[in-house]
GROMACS .gro file of C-alpha atoms in nm:
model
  180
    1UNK     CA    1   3.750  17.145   4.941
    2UNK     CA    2   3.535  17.218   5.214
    3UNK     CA    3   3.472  16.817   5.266
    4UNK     CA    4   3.884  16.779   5.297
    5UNK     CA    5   3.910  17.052   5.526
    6UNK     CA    6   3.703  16.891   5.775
    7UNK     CA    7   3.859  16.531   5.737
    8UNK     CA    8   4.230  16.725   5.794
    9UNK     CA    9   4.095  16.945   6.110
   10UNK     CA   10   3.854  16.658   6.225
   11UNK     CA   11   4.116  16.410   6.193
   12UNK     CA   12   4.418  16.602   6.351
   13UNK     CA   13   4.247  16.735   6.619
   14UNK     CA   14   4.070  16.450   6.706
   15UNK     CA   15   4.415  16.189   6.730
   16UNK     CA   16   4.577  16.476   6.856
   17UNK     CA   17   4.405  16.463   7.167
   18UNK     CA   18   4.261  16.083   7.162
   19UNK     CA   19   4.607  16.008   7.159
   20UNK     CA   20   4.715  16.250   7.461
   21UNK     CA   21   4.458  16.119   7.658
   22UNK     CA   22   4.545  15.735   7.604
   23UNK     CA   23   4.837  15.788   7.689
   24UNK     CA   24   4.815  16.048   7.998
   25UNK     CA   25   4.570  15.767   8.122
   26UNK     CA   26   4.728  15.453   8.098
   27UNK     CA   27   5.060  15.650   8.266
   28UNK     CA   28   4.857  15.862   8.482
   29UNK     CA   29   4.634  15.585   8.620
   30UNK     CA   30   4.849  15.283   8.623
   31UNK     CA   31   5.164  15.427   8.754
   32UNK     CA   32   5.209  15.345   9.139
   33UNK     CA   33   5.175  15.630   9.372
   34UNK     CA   34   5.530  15.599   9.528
   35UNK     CA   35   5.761  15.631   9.181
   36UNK     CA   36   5.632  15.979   9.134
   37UNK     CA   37   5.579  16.087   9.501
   38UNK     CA   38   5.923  16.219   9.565
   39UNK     CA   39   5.843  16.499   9.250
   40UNK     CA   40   5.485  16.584   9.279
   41UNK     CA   41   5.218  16.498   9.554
   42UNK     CA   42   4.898  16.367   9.435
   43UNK     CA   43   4.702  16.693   9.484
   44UNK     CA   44   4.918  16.906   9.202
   45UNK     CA   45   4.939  16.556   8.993
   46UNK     CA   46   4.564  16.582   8.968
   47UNK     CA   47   4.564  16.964   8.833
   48UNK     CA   48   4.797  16.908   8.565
   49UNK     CA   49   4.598  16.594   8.479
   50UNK     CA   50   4.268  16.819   8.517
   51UNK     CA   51   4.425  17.130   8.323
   52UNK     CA   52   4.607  16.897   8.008
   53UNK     CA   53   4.318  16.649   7.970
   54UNK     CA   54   4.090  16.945   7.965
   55UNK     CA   55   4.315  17.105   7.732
   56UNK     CA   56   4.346  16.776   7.477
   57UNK     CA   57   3.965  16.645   7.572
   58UNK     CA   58   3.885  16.948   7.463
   59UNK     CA   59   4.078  16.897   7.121
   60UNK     CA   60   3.976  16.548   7.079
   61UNK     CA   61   3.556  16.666   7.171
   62UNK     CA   62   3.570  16.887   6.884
   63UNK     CA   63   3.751  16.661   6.645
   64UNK     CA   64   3.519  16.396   6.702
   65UNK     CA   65   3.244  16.678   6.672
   66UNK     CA   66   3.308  16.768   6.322
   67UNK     CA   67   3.462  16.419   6.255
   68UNK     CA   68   3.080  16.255   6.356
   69UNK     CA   69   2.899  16.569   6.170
   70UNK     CA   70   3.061  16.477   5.832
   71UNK     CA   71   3.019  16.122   5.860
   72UNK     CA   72   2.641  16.216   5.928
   73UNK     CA   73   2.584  16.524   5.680
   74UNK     CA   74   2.831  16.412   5.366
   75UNK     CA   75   2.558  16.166   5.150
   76UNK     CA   76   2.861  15.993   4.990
   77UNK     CA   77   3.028  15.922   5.366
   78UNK     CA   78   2.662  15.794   5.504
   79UNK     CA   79   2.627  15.585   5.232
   80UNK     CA   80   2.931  15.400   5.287
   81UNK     CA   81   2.952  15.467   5.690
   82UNK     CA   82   2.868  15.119   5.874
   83UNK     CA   83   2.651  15.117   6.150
   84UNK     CA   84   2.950  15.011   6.362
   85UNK     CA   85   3.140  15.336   6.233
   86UNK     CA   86   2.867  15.570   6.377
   87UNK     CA   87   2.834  15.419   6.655
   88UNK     CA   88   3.170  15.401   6.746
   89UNK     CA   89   3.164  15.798   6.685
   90UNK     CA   90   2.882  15.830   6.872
   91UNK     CA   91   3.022  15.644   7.197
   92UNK     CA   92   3.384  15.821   7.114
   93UNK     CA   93   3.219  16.134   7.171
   94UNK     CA   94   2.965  16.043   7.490
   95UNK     CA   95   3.336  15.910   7.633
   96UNK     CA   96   3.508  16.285   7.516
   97UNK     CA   97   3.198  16.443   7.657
   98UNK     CA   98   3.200  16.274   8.030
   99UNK     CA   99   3.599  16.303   8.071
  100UNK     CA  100   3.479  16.672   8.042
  101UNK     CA  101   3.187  16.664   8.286
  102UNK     CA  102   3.464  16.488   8.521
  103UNK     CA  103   3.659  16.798   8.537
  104UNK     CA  104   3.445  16.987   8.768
  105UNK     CA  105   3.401  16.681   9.022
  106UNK     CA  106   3.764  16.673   9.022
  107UNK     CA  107   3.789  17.031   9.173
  108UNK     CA  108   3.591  16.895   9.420
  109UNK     CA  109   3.869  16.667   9.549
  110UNK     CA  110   4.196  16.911   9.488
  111UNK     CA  111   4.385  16.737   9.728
  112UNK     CA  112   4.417  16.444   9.470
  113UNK     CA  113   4.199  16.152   9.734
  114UNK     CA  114   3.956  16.086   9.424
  115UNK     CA  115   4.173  16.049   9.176
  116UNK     CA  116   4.440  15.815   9.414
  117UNK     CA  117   4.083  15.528   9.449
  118UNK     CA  118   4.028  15.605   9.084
  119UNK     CA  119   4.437  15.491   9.026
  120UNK     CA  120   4.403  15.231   9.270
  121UNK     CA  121   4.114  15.059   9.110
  122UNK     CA  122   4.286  15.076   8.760
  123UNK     CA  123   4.569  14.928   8.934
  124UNK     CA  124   4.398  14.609   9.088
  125UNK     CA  125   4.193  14.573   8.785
  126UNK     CA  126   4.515  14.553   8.536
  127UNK     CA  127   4.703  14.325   8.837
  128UNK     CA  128   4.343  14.094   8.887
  129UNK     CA  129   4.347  14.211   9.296
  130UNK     CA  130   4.052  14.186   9.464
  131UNK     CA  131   3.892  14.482   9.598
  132UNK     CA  132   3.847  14.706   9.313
  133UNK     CA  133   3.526  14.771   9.330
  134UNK     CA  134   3.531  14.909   9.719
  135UNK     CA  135   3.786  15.150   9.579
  136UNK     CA  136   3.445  15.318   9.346
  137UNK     CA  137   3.226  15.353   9.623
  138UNK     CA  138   3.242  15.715   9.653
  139UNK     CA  139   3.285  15.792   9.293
  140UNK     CA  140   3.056  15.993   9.125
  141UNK     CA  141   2.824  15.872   8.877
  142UNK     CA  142   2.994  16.068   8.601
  143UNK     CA  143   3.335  15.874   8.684
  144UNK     CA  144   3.178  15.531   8.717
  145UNK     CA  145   2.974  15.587   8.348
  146UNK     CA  146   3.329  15.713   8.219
  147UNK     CA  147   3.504  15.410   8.285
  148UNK     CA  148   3.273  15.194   8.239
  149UNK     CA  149   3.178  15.358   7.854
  150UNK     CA  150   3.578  15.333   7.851
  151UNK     CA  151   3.600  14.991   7.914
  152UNK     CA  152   3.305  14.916   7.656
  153UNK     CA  153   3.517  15.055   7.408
  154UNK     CA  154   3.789  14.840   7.472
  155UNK     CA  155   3.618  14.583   7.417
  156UNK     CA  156   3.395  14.636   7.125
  157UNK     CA  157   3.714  14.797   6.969
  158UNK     CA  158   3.826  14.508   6.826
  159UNK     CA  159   3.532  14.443   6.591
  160UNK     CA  160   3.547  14.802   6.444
  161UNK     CA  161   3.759  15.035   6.222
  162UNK     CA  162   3.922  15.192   6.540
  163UNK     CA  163   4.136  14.829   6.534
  164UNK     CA  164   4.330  15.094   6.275
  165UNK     CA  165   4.534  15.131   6.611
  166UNK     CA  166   4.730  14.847   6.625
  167UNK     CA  167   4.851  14.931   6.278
  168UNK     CA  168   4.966  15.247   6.391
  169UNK     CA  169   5.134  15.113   6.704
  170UNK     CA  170   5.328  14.790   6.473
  171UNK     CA  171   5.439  15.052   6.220
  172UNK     CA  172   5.645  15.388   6.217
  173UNK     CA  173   5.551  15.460   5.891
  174UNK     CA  174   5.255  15.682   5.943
  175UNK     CA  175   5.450  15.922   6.094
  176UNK     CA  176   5.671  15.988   5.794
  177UNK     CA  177   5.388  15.894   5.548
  178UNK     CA  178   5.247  16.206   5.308
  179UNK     CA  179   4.887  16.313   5.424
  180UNK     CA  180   4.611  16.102   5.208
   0.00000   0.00000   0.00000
């Protein structure tokens, strides 16, 4: 019982906000600066991005928390964990942990500067511009080893279980399916 209450909380907490923050990134990040600058300037952009991804970070940290702990602690769950499953937990959670360590930089720059470069370099990386890297050079080492652990994951993703999210993107039926 106590093994299926940490999968359900683990689990739901965990997606919950893994799946906030994918998606308050990729819009967040790779949405030009001009579409949303008639609603909100850049500076009150960045506190609702500080305030919900600490909010859903903070959801997804301790999903992945008790998600890693019973993967590590269950015998039955070791025994049939692959290396590649921990260590995808384990990098999962470093990412979790420095999005939260970003949060106080980000005060730092309330007026939104930081997090324009950080937007413009996710920009001319996803439209192969030149220049990117210039856009970094006054980011904190926090922010570069969160993007960079973030783009690691990307591309290690593919050879793990966390593929699992194509299946959810190609089908509706998880949404309607009963809980295993």
């Amino acid at each position: 019982l106590l093994r299926a209450g940490q999968l359900r909380w683990g689990s739901n907490l965990f997606h919950v906000g893994v799946l906030f923050l994918f998606f308050g990134h990729t819009f967040g990040m790779l949405t030009p600066h001009f579409i949303y600058e008639p609603f909100i300037s850049a500076g009150s952009k960045q506190l609702v991005a500080m305030v919900s991804g600490g909010l859903f970070g903070l959801l997804g940290f301790i999903g992945v928390t008790i998600l890693l702990h019973r993967r590590l602690s269950d015998p039955r769950i070791r025994l049939n964990s692959k290396t590649s499953d921990i260590v995808l937990l384990v990098l999962l959670w470093l990412q979790l942990a420095l999005g939260l360590a970003t949060i106080p930089l980000s005060a730092e720059h309330l007026d939104g500067s930081m997090m324009m470069k950080l937007a413009g370099w996710a920009q001319s990386i996803m439209t192969f511009q030149a220049g990117a890297p210039d856009l970094l050079a006054n980011a904190g080492l926090i922010f570069k080893t969160h993007m960079f652990l973030g783009m690691s994951i990307f591309l290690i993703f593919p050879f793990t279980r966390l593929v699992h999210v194509w299946s959810g993107f190609g089908t509706l039926a998880y949404v309607v399916r009963p809980y295993q």
